[in-house]
Short mmCIF file of C-alpha atoms (C1' of nucleotides) in Angstrom, two decimals:
data_model
loop_
_atom_site.label_atom_id
_atom_site.label_comp_id
_atom_site.label_asym_id
_atom_site.label_seq_id
_atom_site.Cartn_x
_atom_site.Cartn_y
_atom_site.Cartn_z
CA MET A 1 110.11 43.67 26.34
CA PRO A 2 106.77 45.34 27.20
CA LEU A 3 104.02 45.02 24.66
CA PRO A 4 103.10 48.29 22.93
CA ASN A 5 99.76 49.32 24.37
CA ALA A 6 97.77 51.55 22.03
CA ALA A 7 94.78 52.26 24.28
CA PRO A 8 96.09 53.86 27.46
CA SER A 9 95.05 51.86 30.46
CA PRO A 10 93.05 53.55 33.19
CA PHE A 11 95.13 51.60 35.69
CA ARG A 12 98.16 53.63 36.71
CA SER A 13 101.40 52.11 37.75
CA ARG A 14 103.20 53.26 40.86
CA GLU A 15 105.46 55.60 38.89
CA GLU A 16 102.57 57.05 36.99
CA ARG A 17 100.76 57.77 40.21
CA GLU A 18 103.80 59.43 41.66
CA ARG A 19 104.19 61.53 38.57
CA ASP A 20 100.54 62.51 38.80
CA ARG A 21 101.05 63.56 42.35
CA GLU A 22 104.09 65.62 41.48
CA GLU A 23 102.19 67.28 38.67
CA LYS A 24 99.40 68.31 41.01
CA ARG A 25 101.84 69.66 43.55
CA GLU A 26 103.43 71.74 40.81
CA ALA A 27 100.08 73.03 39.65
CA VAL A 28 99.29 74.17 43.18
CA LEU A 29 102.63 75.94 43.45
CA ARG A 30 102.25 77.67 40.12
CA ALA A 31 98.79 78.92 41.00
CA ALA A 32 99.94 80.00 44.43
CA VAL A 33 103.04 81.86 43.29
CA ARG A 34 101.04 83.84 40.77
CA MET A 35 98.56 84.94 43.39
CA PHE A 36 101.25 85.68 45.94
CA ASN A 37 103.01 87.88 43.40
CA ALA A 38 99.84 89.64 42.37
CA ARG A 39 98.23 90.28 45.74
CA GLY A 40 100.89 89.58 48.32
CA PHE A 41 101.32 86.59 50.57
CA HIS A 42 99.18 87.70 53.49
CA ALA A 43 96.41 88.96 51.25
CA THR A 44 96.13 85.61 49.45
CA SER A 45 94.11 82.95 51.24
CA LEU A 46 94.57 79.30 50.47
CA ASP A 47 90.85 79.22 49.76
CA ASP A 48 91.53 81.64 46.91
CA VAL A 49 94.34 79.50 45.57
CA ALA A 50 92.20 76.39 45.79
CA ALA A 51 89.27 78.10 44.09
CA SER A 52 91.50 79.20 41.20
CA LEU A 53 92.27 75.53 40.59
CA GLY A 54 88.71 74.34 41.12
CA ILE A 55 89.68 72.32 44.18
CA SER A 56 89.16 72.72 47.91
CA LYS A 57 91.51 73.92 50.60
CA PRO A 58 92.10 70.56 52.29
CA THR A 59 93.47 69.29 49.01
CA ILE A 60 96.22 71.86 49.23
CA TYR A 61 96.93 70.74 52.77
CA HIS A 62 97.10 67.21 51.45
CA TYR A 63 99.93 68.09 49.07
CA LEU A 64 101.73 70.78 51.05
CA GLY A 65 101.53 70.84 54.82
CA ASN A 66 100.65 74.45 55.49
CA LYS A 67 100.68 77.92 54.05
CA GLU A 68 104.27 78.72 54.93
CA GLN A 69 105.35 75.49 53.25
CA VAL A 70 103.69 76.63 50.05
CA LEU A 71 105.62 79.87 50.16
CA ILE A 72 108.88 78.16 51.01
CA GLU A 73 108.58 75.82 48.07
CA CYS A 74 107.87 78.71 45.74
CA VAL A 75 110.83 80.70 47.03
CA THR A 76 113.06 77.64 46.89
CA ARG A 77 112.21 77.08 43.26
CA GLY A 78 113.16 80.68 42.55
CA LEU A 79 116.41 80.39 44.46
CA GLU A 80 117.28 77.26 42.57
CA LEU A 81 116.82 79.03 39.26
CA LEU A 82 119.10 81.77 40.50
CA SER A 83 121.76 79.36 41.72
CA ALA A 84 121.63 77.46 38.47
CA ALA A 85 122.07 80.70 36.55
CA ALA A 86 125.10 81.60 38.59
CA ASP A 87 126.69 78.17 38.43
CA THR A 88 126.31 77.44 34.74
CA ALA A 89 127.42 80.87 33.62
CA ARG A 90 130.39 80.70 35.94
CA ALA A 91 131.59 77.52 34.29
CA GLN A 92 131.73 79.12 30.86
CA PRO A 93 134.94 80.18 29.10
CA GLY A 94 136.04 83.81 28.93
CA ASP A 95 137.49 86.37 31.27
CA GLY A 96 135.86 87.44 34.53
CA LEU A 97 133.93 90.31 33.00
CA ALA A 98 132.46 88.16 30.23
CA ARG A 99 131.37 85.49 32.68
CA LEU A 100 129.94 88.09 35.04
CA ARG A 101 128.00 89.60 32.20
CA SER A 102 126.56 86.21 31.42
CA VAL A 103 125.54 85.61 35.04
CA LEU A 104 123.93 89.01 35.33
CA ARG A 105 121.92 88.45 32.22
CA SER A 106 120.62 85.09 33.43
CA TYR A 107 119.90 86.54 36.84
CA ALA A 108 117.83 89.33 35.33
CA LEU A 109 115.85 86.84 33.27
CA VAL A 110 115.03 84.74 36.32
CA MET A 111 113.70 87.86 38.00
CA MET A 112 111.06 88.11 35.32
CA ASP A 113 109.87 84.55 35.99
CA ASP A 114 107.05 83.86 38.43
CA PHE A 115 109.24 81.96 40.87
CA GLY A 116 112.12 84.40 40.54
CA ARG A 117 109.89 87.36 41.31
CA CYS A 118 108.64 85.55 44.34
CA VAL A 119 112.15 85.55 45.80
CA VAL A 120 112.42 89.29 45.66
CA ARG A 121 108.88 89.96 46.78
CA THR A 122 109.15 87.74 49.82
CA GLY A 123 110.58 89.47 52.83
CA ASP A 124 112.12 87.59 55.72
CA GLU A 125 109.21 88.80 57.80
CA PHE A 126 106.81 86.43 56.05
CA LEU A 127 108.74 83.36 57.18
CA SER A 128 109.21 81.62 60.48
CA PRO A 129 112.66 82.08 62.02
CA GLU A 130 113.82 78.73 60.63
CA GLY A 131 112.43 79.48 57.20
CA ALA A 132 114.02 82.90 57.20
CA ALA A 133 117.40 81.48 58.19
CA LEU A 134 117.32 79.01 55.32
CA PHE A 135 116.23 81.75 52.95
CA ARG A 136 119.06 84.02 53.99
CA ALA A 137 121.63 81.25 53.72
CA ARG A 138 120.65 80.49 50.14
CA LYS A 139 120.63 84.12 49.15
CA ARG A 140 124.02 84.52 50.71
CA ALA A 141 125.40 81.65 48.64
CA ILE A 142 124.25 83.35 45.47
CA ASP A 143 125.78 86.61 46.61
CA LEU A 144 129.08 84.86 47.25
CA SER A 145 129.01 83.36 43.78
CA ILE A 146 128.70 86.79 42.27
CA ARG A 147 131.42 88.18 44.46
CA ALA A 148 133.77 85.40 43.44
CA LEU A 149 133.17 86.25 39.82
CA ILE A 150 133.89 89.92 40.42
CA GLU A 151 137.10 88.95 42.16
CA ASP A 152 138.10 86.79 39.21
CA GLY A 153 137.53 89.71 36.90
CA ILE A 154 139.59 92.05 39.02
CA ALA A 155 142.37 89.46 39.17
CA ASP A 156 142.50 89.04 35.39
CA GLY A 157 142.21 92.77 34.76
CA SER A 158 138.85 92.67 32.96
CA ILE A 159 137.07 94.46 35.85
CA ALA A 160 138.20 97.68 37.49
CA PRO A 161 139.40 97.36 41.11
CA VAL A 162 136.05 98.11 42.74
CA ASP A 163 134.75 97.34 46.23
CA VAL A 164 133.57 93.78 45.73
CA ARG A 165 130.95 93.66 48.44
CA MET A 166 129.24 96.90 47.51
CA THR A 167 129.43 96.09 43.85
CA ALA A 168 127.67 92.79 44.34
CA PHE A 169 124.93 94.53 46.32
CA THR A 170 124.51 97.20 43.72
CA LEU A 171 124.32 94.78 40.81
CA ALA A 172 121.90 92.49 42.59
CA GLY A 173 119.74 95.42 43.64
CA ALA A 174 119.44 96.71 40.12
CA LEU A 175 118.67 93.28 38.69
CA ASN A 176 116.16 92.44 41.39
CA TRP A 177 114.10 95.44 40.50
CA PRO A 178 112.37 94.00 37.42
CA GLY A 179 110.89 91.44 39.79
CA ARG A 180 108.81 94.26 41.18
CA TRP A 181 107.83 96.25 38.13
CA HIS A 182 108.08 94.03 35.07
CA ALA A 183 104.72 93.10 33.54
CA PRO A 184 104.91 90.17 31.11
CA ASP A 185 102.76 92.00 28.58
CA GLY A 186 105.00 95.07 28.36
CA PRO A 187 106.52 96.27 25.08
CA LEU A 188 110.03 95.01 25.83
CA THR A 189 110.87 91.33 26.07
CA PRO A 190 112.66 90.07 29.18
CA SER A 191 115.68 89.42 27.04
CA GLU A 192 115.83 93.03 25.84
CA ILE A 193 115.41 94.33 29.35
CA ALA A 194 118.14 92.08 30.65
CA ASP A 195 120.55 93.17 27.93
CA ALA A 196 119.89 96.85 28.46
CA MET A 197 120.35 96.64 32.23
CA VAL A 198 123.52 94.63 32.00
CA ASP A 199 125.02 97.06 29.50
CA ILE A 200 124.35 99.99 31.78
CA LEU A 201 125.78 98.24 34.80
CA ILE A 202 128.89 97.04 33.05
CA GLY A 203 129.60 100.21 31.14
CA GLY A 204 128.51 102.94 33.55
CA LEU A 205 127.15 106.32 32.58
CA ALA A 206 130.11 108.58 32.10
CA PRO A 207 131.20 108.63 28.46
CA ARG A 208 134.35 106.65 27.60
CA THR A 209 137.01 109.11 26.59
CA MET B 1 103.75 143.39 74.29
CA PRO B 2 103.24 140.12 76.16
CA LEU B 3 104.73 139.90 79.62
CA PRO B 4 107.62 137.46 79.95
CA ASN B 5 106.27 134.49 81.82
CA ALA B 6 108.97 132.57 83.66
CA ALA B 7 106.85 129.66 84.94
CA PRO B 8 105.33 127.86 81.94
CA SER B 9 101.59 128.01 82.19
CA PRO B 10 99.60 124.75 82.20
CA PHE B 11 97.04 126.51 79.99
CA ARG B 12 97.84 125.94 76.34
CA SER B 13 97.03 128.37 73.61
CA ARG B 14 95.33 127.28 70.42
CA GLU B 15 98.64 127.04 68.54
CA GLU B 16 100.23 125.08 71.31
CA ARG B 17 97.39 122.61 71.27
CA GLU B 18 97.64 122.24 67.53
CA ARG B 19 101.34 121.68 67.79
CA ASP B 20 100.77 119.05 70.46
CA ARG B 21 98.33 117.30 68.23
CA GLU B 22 100.72 117.36 65.32
CA GLU B 23 103.48 115.98 67.51
CA LYS B 24 101.33 113.07 68.59
CA ARG B 25 100.36 112.29 65.03
CA GLU B 26 104.02 112.22 64.13
CA ALA B 27 104.84 109.95 67.02
CA VAL B 28 102.18 107.51 65.87
CA LEU B 29 103.55 107.57 62.33
CA ARG B 30 107.12 107.05 63.44
CA ALA B 31 106.16 104.10 65.62
CA ALA B 32 104.01 102.65 62.87
CA VAL B 33 106.56 102.95 60.10
CA ARG B 34 109.18 101.23 62.18
CA MET B 35 106.91 98.30 62.88
CA PHE B 36 105.69 98.13 59.29
CA ASN B 37 109.31 98.00 58.11
CA ALA B 38 110.29 95.39 60.65
CA ARG B 39 107.34 93.02 60.42
CA GLY B 40 105.44 94.03 57.34
CA PHE B 41 102.20 95.93 57.03
CA HIS B 42 99.75 93.05 57.29
CA ALA B 43 101.62 91.45 60.16
CA THR B 44 101.51 94.64 62.22
CA SER B 45 98.27 95.27 64.06
CA LEU B 46 97.29 98.71 65.19
CA ASP B 47 97.00 97.25 68.66
CA ASP B 48 100.74 96.52 68.48
CA VAL B 49 101.51 100.05 67.35
CA ALA B 50 99.35 101.50 70.09
CA ALA B 51 100.94 99.28 72.72
CA SER B 52 104.44 100.35 71.65
CA LEU B 53 103.42 103.92 72.45
CA GLY B 54 101.59 103.04 75.64
CA ILE B 55 98.26 104.16 74.23
CA SER B 56 95.14 102.39 73.02
CA LYS B 57 93.96 101.63 69.52
CA PRO B 58 91.08 104.12 69.42
CA THR B 59 93.58 106.88 70.05
CA ILE B 60 95.24 106.03 66.76
CA TYR B 61 91.87 106.14 65.09
CA HIS B 62 91.38 109.54 66.65
CA TYR B 63 94.46 110.91 64.92
CA LEU B 64 94.43 108.91 61.69
CA GLY B 65 91.18 107.57 60.27
CA ASN B 66 92.13 103.94 59.57
CA LYS B 67 95.00 101.60 58.99
CA GLU B 68 95.44 102.35 55.32
CA GLN B 69 95.59 106.04 56.14
CA VAL B 70 98.48 105.36 58.50
CA LEU B 71 100.36 103.58 55.75
CA ILE B 72 99.57 106.23 53.17
CA GLU B 73 100.89 108.98 55.42
CA CYS B 74 104.09 107.02 56.00
CA VAL B 75 104.60 106.39 52.32
CA THR B 76 103.77 109.98 51.48
CA ARG B 77 106.41 111.22 53.90
CA GLY B 78 108.94 108.97 52.17
CA LEU B 79 107.90 110.11 48.72
CA GLU B 80 108.21 113.72 49.79
CA LEU B 81 111.76 113.11 50.95
CA LEU B 82 112.52 111.57 47.60
CA SER B 83 110.95 114.39 45.63
CA ALA B 84 112.77 116.95 47.71
CA ALA B 85 116.05 115.15 47.06
CA ALA B 86 115.41 115.20 43.33
CA ASP B 87 114.28 118.81 43.18
CA THR B 88 117.00 120.41 45.26
CA ALA B 89 119.82 118.52 43.62
CA ARG B 90 118.42 119.31 40.22
CA ALA B 91 118.59 123.02 40.92
CA GLN B 92 122.30 122.91 41.67
CA PRO B 93 125.02 124.13 39.31
CA GLY B 94 127.17 121.76 37.30
CA ASP B 95 126.69 119.58 34.23
CA GLY B 96 124.06 116.88 33.92
CA LEU B 97 126.27 114.12 35.25
CA ALA B 98 127.29 116.09 38.33
CA ARG B 99 123.70 116.94 39.15
CA LEU B 100 122.58 113.36 38.53
CA ARG B 101 125.29 112.13 40.85
CA SER B 102 124.02 114.46 43.53
CA VAL B 103 120.42 113.29 43.09
CA LEU B 104 121.43 109.64 43.22
CA ARG B 105 123.35 110.17 46.40
CA SER B 106 120.45 111.90 48.12
CA TYR B 107 118.07 109.24 46.86
CA ALA B 108 120.21 106.49 48.32
CA LEU B 109 120.34 108.26 51.66
CA VAL B 110 116.57 108.58 51.81
CA MET B 111 116.32 104.85 51.22
CA MET B 112 118.12 104.26 54.50
CA ASP B 113 115.61 106.40 56.40
CA ASP B 114 112.54 104.82 58.01
CA PHE B 115 110.07 106.62 55.78
CA GLY B 116 112.16 106.10 52.67
CA ARG B 117 112.40 102.36 53.29
CA CYS B 118 108.68 102.26 53.69
CA VAL B 119 108.22 103.45 50.11
CA VAL B 120 110.18 100.57 48.72
CA ARG B 121 108.73 97.98 51.06
CA THR B 122 105.16 98.94 50.31
CA GLY B 123 103.75 97.20 47.30
CA ASP B 124 100.74 98.51 45.43
CA GLU B 125 98.89 95.48 46.63
CA PHE B 126 98.70 96.85 50.19
CA LEU B 127 96.73 99.89 49.09
CA SER B 128 93.19 100.44 47.92
CA PRO B 129 92.88 101.18 44.20
CA GLU B 130 92.76 104.93 44.88
CA GLY B 131 95.71 104.80 47.22
CA ALA B 132 97.70 102.75 44.74
CA ALA B 133 96.94 105.18 41.94
CA LEU B 134 98.19 108.11 44.00
CA PHE B 135 101.26 106.13 44.96
CA ARG B 136 102.08 105.27 41.38
CA ALA B 137 101.59 108.84 40.24
CA ARG B 138 104.04 110.18 42.78
CA LYS B 139 106.61 107.52 42.00
CA ARG B 140 106.24 108.32 38.35
CA ALA B 141 106.94 111.98 38.98
CA ILE B 142 110.18 111.08 40.69
CA ASP B 143 111.11 108.77 37.83
CA LEU B 144 110.47 111.55 35.35
CA SER B 145 112.70 113.87 37.33
CA ILE B 146 115.54 111.43 37.08
CA ARG B 147 114.95 110.86 33.40
CA ALA B 148 115.02 114.58 32.74
CA LEU B 149 118.36 114.79 34.45
CA ILE B 150 119.77 111.96 32.38
CA GLU B 151 118.55 113.70 29.25
CA ASP B 152 120.26 116.90 30.33
CA GLY B 153 123.48 115.00 30.78
CA ILE B 154 123.25 113.38 27.40
CA ALA B 155 122.53 116.75 25.82
CA ASP B 156 125.56 118.42 27.39
CA GLY B 157 127.81 115.44 26.68
CA SER B 158 128.53 114.52 30.29
CA ILE B 159 126.53 111.28 30.04
CA ALA B 160 126.91 108.62 27.35
CA PRO B 161 123.96 108.26 24.95
CA VAL B 162 122.16 105.52 26.89
CA ASP B 163 118.52 104.39 26.82
CA VAL B 164 117.01 106.91 29.20
CA ARG B 165 114.06 104.85 30.38
CA MET B 166 116.00 101.70 31.14
CA THR B 167 118.77 103.67 32.75
CA ALA B 168 116.38 105.37 35.13
CA PHE B 169 114.91 101.99 36.06
CA THR B 170 118.31 100.47 36.61
CA LEU B 171 119.58 103.30 38.76
CA ALA B 172 116.43 103.45 40.84
CA GLY B 173 116.46 99.69 41.30
CA ALA B 174 120.00 99.65 42.56
CA LEU B 175 119.41 102.55 44.92
CA ASN B 176 116.14 101.16 46.23
CA TRP B 177 117.86 98.04 47.36
CA PRO B 178 119.42 99.38 50.57
CA GLY B 179 115.87 100.03 51.72
CA ARG B 180 115.53 96.27 51.99
CA TRP B 181 118.85 95.19 53.43
CA HIS B 182 120.49 98.11 55.17
CA ALA B 183 120.60 97.79 58.97
CA PRO B 184 121.30 101.06 60.75
CA ASP B 185 123.84 99.38 63.02
CA GLY B 186 125.98 98.01 60.20
CA PRO B 187 129.69 98.84 59.85
CA LEU B 188 129.23 101.29 56.96
CA THR B 189 127.47 104.61 57.37
CA PRO B 190 124.63 105.44 54.98
CA SER B 191 126.83 108.12 53.51
CA GLU B 192 129.59 105.64 52.68
CA ILE B 193 127.13 103.22 51.17
CA ALA B 194 125.57 105.92 49.06
CA ASP B 195 128.94 107.06 47.77
CA ALA B 196 130.08 103.58 46.89
CA MET B 197 126.91 102.72 45.03
CA VAL B 198 126.84 105.95 43.08
CA ASP B 199 130.46 105.53 42.03
CA ILE B 200 129.76 102.06 40.70
CA LEU B 201 126.67 103.15 38.81
CA ILE B 202 128.30 106.21 37.30
CA GLY B 203 131.59 104.58 36.42
CA GLY B 204 130.58 101.05 35.45
CA LEU B 205 132.70 97.97 35.90
CA ALA B 206 134.89 97.71 32.84
CA PRO B 207 138.25 99.39 33.41
CA ARG B 208 138.77 102.78 31.76
CA THR B 209 141.40 102.39 29.11
"C1'" DT C 1 86.11 39.78 49.11
"C1'" DC C 2 87.81 42.42 52.86
"C1'" DT C 3 90.87 45.80 54.22
"C1'" DC C 4 93.65 49.70 53.69
"C1'" DC C 5 95.41 53.71 51.56
"C1'" DT C 6 94.86 57.91 48.63
"C1'" DA C 7 92.40 61.73 47.10
"C1'" DT C 8 89.01 64.72 47.88
"C1'" DA C 9 84.99 67.24 49.89
"C1'" DT C 10 81.92 69.57 53.50
"C1'" DA C 11 81.52 71.70 57.48
"C1'" DC C 12 83.45 73.19 61.44
"C1'" DT C 13 86.66 75.70 65.26
"C1'" DC C 14 89.13 79.33 66.90
"C1'" DG C 15 92.22 83.12 67.02
"C1'" DT C 16 93.20 87.64 65.26
"C1'" DC C 17 92.33 92.09 63.93
"C1'" DG C 18 90.08 96.16 61.81
"C1'" DG C 19 86.82 99.02 63.24
"C1'" DT C 20 83.09 101.03 66.48
"C1'" DA C 21 79.84 102.17 70.36
"C1'" DT C 22 80.04 104.27 74.40
"C1'" DA C 23 81.76 106.21 78.73
"C1'" DT C 24 84.82 109.50 81.18
"C1'" DT C 25 87.53 113.35 82.12
"C1'" DG C 26 88.98 117.80 81.78
"C1'" DA C 27 89.62 122.00 79.40
"C1'" DT C 28 87.25 125.91 76.41
"C1'" DT C 29 83.71 128.86 75.54
"C1'" DA C 30 79.20 131.18 75.70
"C1'" DT D 1 77.71 127.61 85.33
"C1'" DA D 2 76.00 125.10 81.47
"C1'" DA D 3 77.10 123.33 77.13
"C1'" DT D 4 80.52 121.71 74.17
"C1'" DC D 5 84.56 119.68 72.42
"C1'" DA D 6 89.05 117.08 72.54
"C1'" DA D 7 91.38 113.18 74.13
"C1'" DT D 8 91.37 108.99 75.79
"C1'" DA D 9 89.86 104.38 77.55
"C1'" DT D 10 87.17 99.78 77.90
"C1'" DA D 11 84.60 96.60 75.88
"C1'" DC D 12 82.58 94.88 72.15
"C1'" DC D 13 81.23 93.22 67.06
"C1'" DG D 14 81.88 90.93 62.77
"C1'" DA D 15 84.73 89.17 59.18
"C1'" DC D 16 88.12 86.56 57.59
"C1'" DG D 17 91.15 82.93 57.20
"C1'" DA D 18 94.40 79.15 58.84
"C1'" DG D 19 93.97 74.81 60.01
"C1'" DT D 20 91.18 70.34 61.33
"C1'" DA D 21 87.59 66.63 62.09
"C1'" DT D 22 85.25 63.72 59.58
"C1'" DA D 23 83.00 61.45 55.68
"C1'" DT D 24 83.17 59.23 51.14
"C1'" DA D 25 84.50 56.96 47.06
"C1'" DG D 26 87.40 54.20 44.63
"C1'" DG D 27 91.62 51.76 43.53
"C1'" DA D 28 95.46 48.41 45.43
"C1'" DG D 29 96.93 44.57 47.70
"C1'" DA D 30 96.25 40.35 50.60
#
DNA sequence: TCTCCTATATACTCGTCGGTATATTGATTA
DNA sequence: TAATCAATATACCGACGAGTATATAGGAGA
């Protein structure tokens, strides 16, 4: 049993050092994603990112190989949030429509997160062919998740017999949009925005007779 | 009365020369907008644009003062298409919902045009502060047009009493999306895509009882 | 203690690209 | 015909920014 050690030792164990390293990597990514979102990828230099953290550019290269890698990690984090949203909500109880509603809500919330925004603000054209292919594959998986849910809903009668493919595009398009306009200091909370959008998409505009 | 002149003269009149000039400007803009859409603004050099037309960079500077000006003209063309879509459809007969439907359809179609796409692919961050302000003002005007139409529809009972602001955002978001993914050589025509999206947005997903 | 690895910095290279200075040609006009 | 203007090119400048070569300092392990 390890002795309790009140005064923290300045000597770090292997795990502590690895955790430190991971923390620094994360800090770089957070700083980078914010600047990418605010000014655009090409308009953000790694010198800027480094300066915002009070470090120098080679330090960034030490933790993340090159500029594209930084972007890819940011986008990947966002895509993982999106996948997680789709997967957990899909596993919930309820009919297709209820589960879809839950996924859409989570999706919208992710789009108001720094990493989520980054997904929608990053065009394929910023990535190398390999990076872009990976990016597309992961987005496609999310799209398929949503389509599956729509199909479930149509099968159980909770969703009208719509065109699944176009519906998934339309829903995703609408929910991606906050990633471009939402400002975190606006009057509405992300949760309110998500609810309002989902209601409109689920219910449509024409009055129920 | 001017004599009919069978053989076209190599000497151009003032109007002809002005028309020539205008045509060349347009050609530059069309070439530029395509490359901006395909590769992104920052990744497209004016040397590339010039080369694609078989001319040299200073010729572009002769017709359009600088690179931002090229982008602004492209975006402005797209915004004008959007405004025109909103204004003409608004003037049509029918209740609020019918007119909104018509505007949404036209809006979606513009988003599958080169200049329309450019609007949605161009972030504020690419423009100078003045350019961005102009851009935002024109987008706001279009948003207000759509909101007015939704309000009309609510007033005449053809649209359910939704949150006008959020609804306008949601609709615009969904319809902007084709500007990012639609490929002109896809299996569906722009017209089919526009119809499908509008139906989904107007009707919602839950089955009508 | 000597060596090696990690973290970090300074100072550099080099390619790209927006923008310009300047020359040329040919048509328009006085 | 001389002067001017429009249209275009070649060749250049200067800035910026990705990425690297190299040095240093200090902890880790033998």
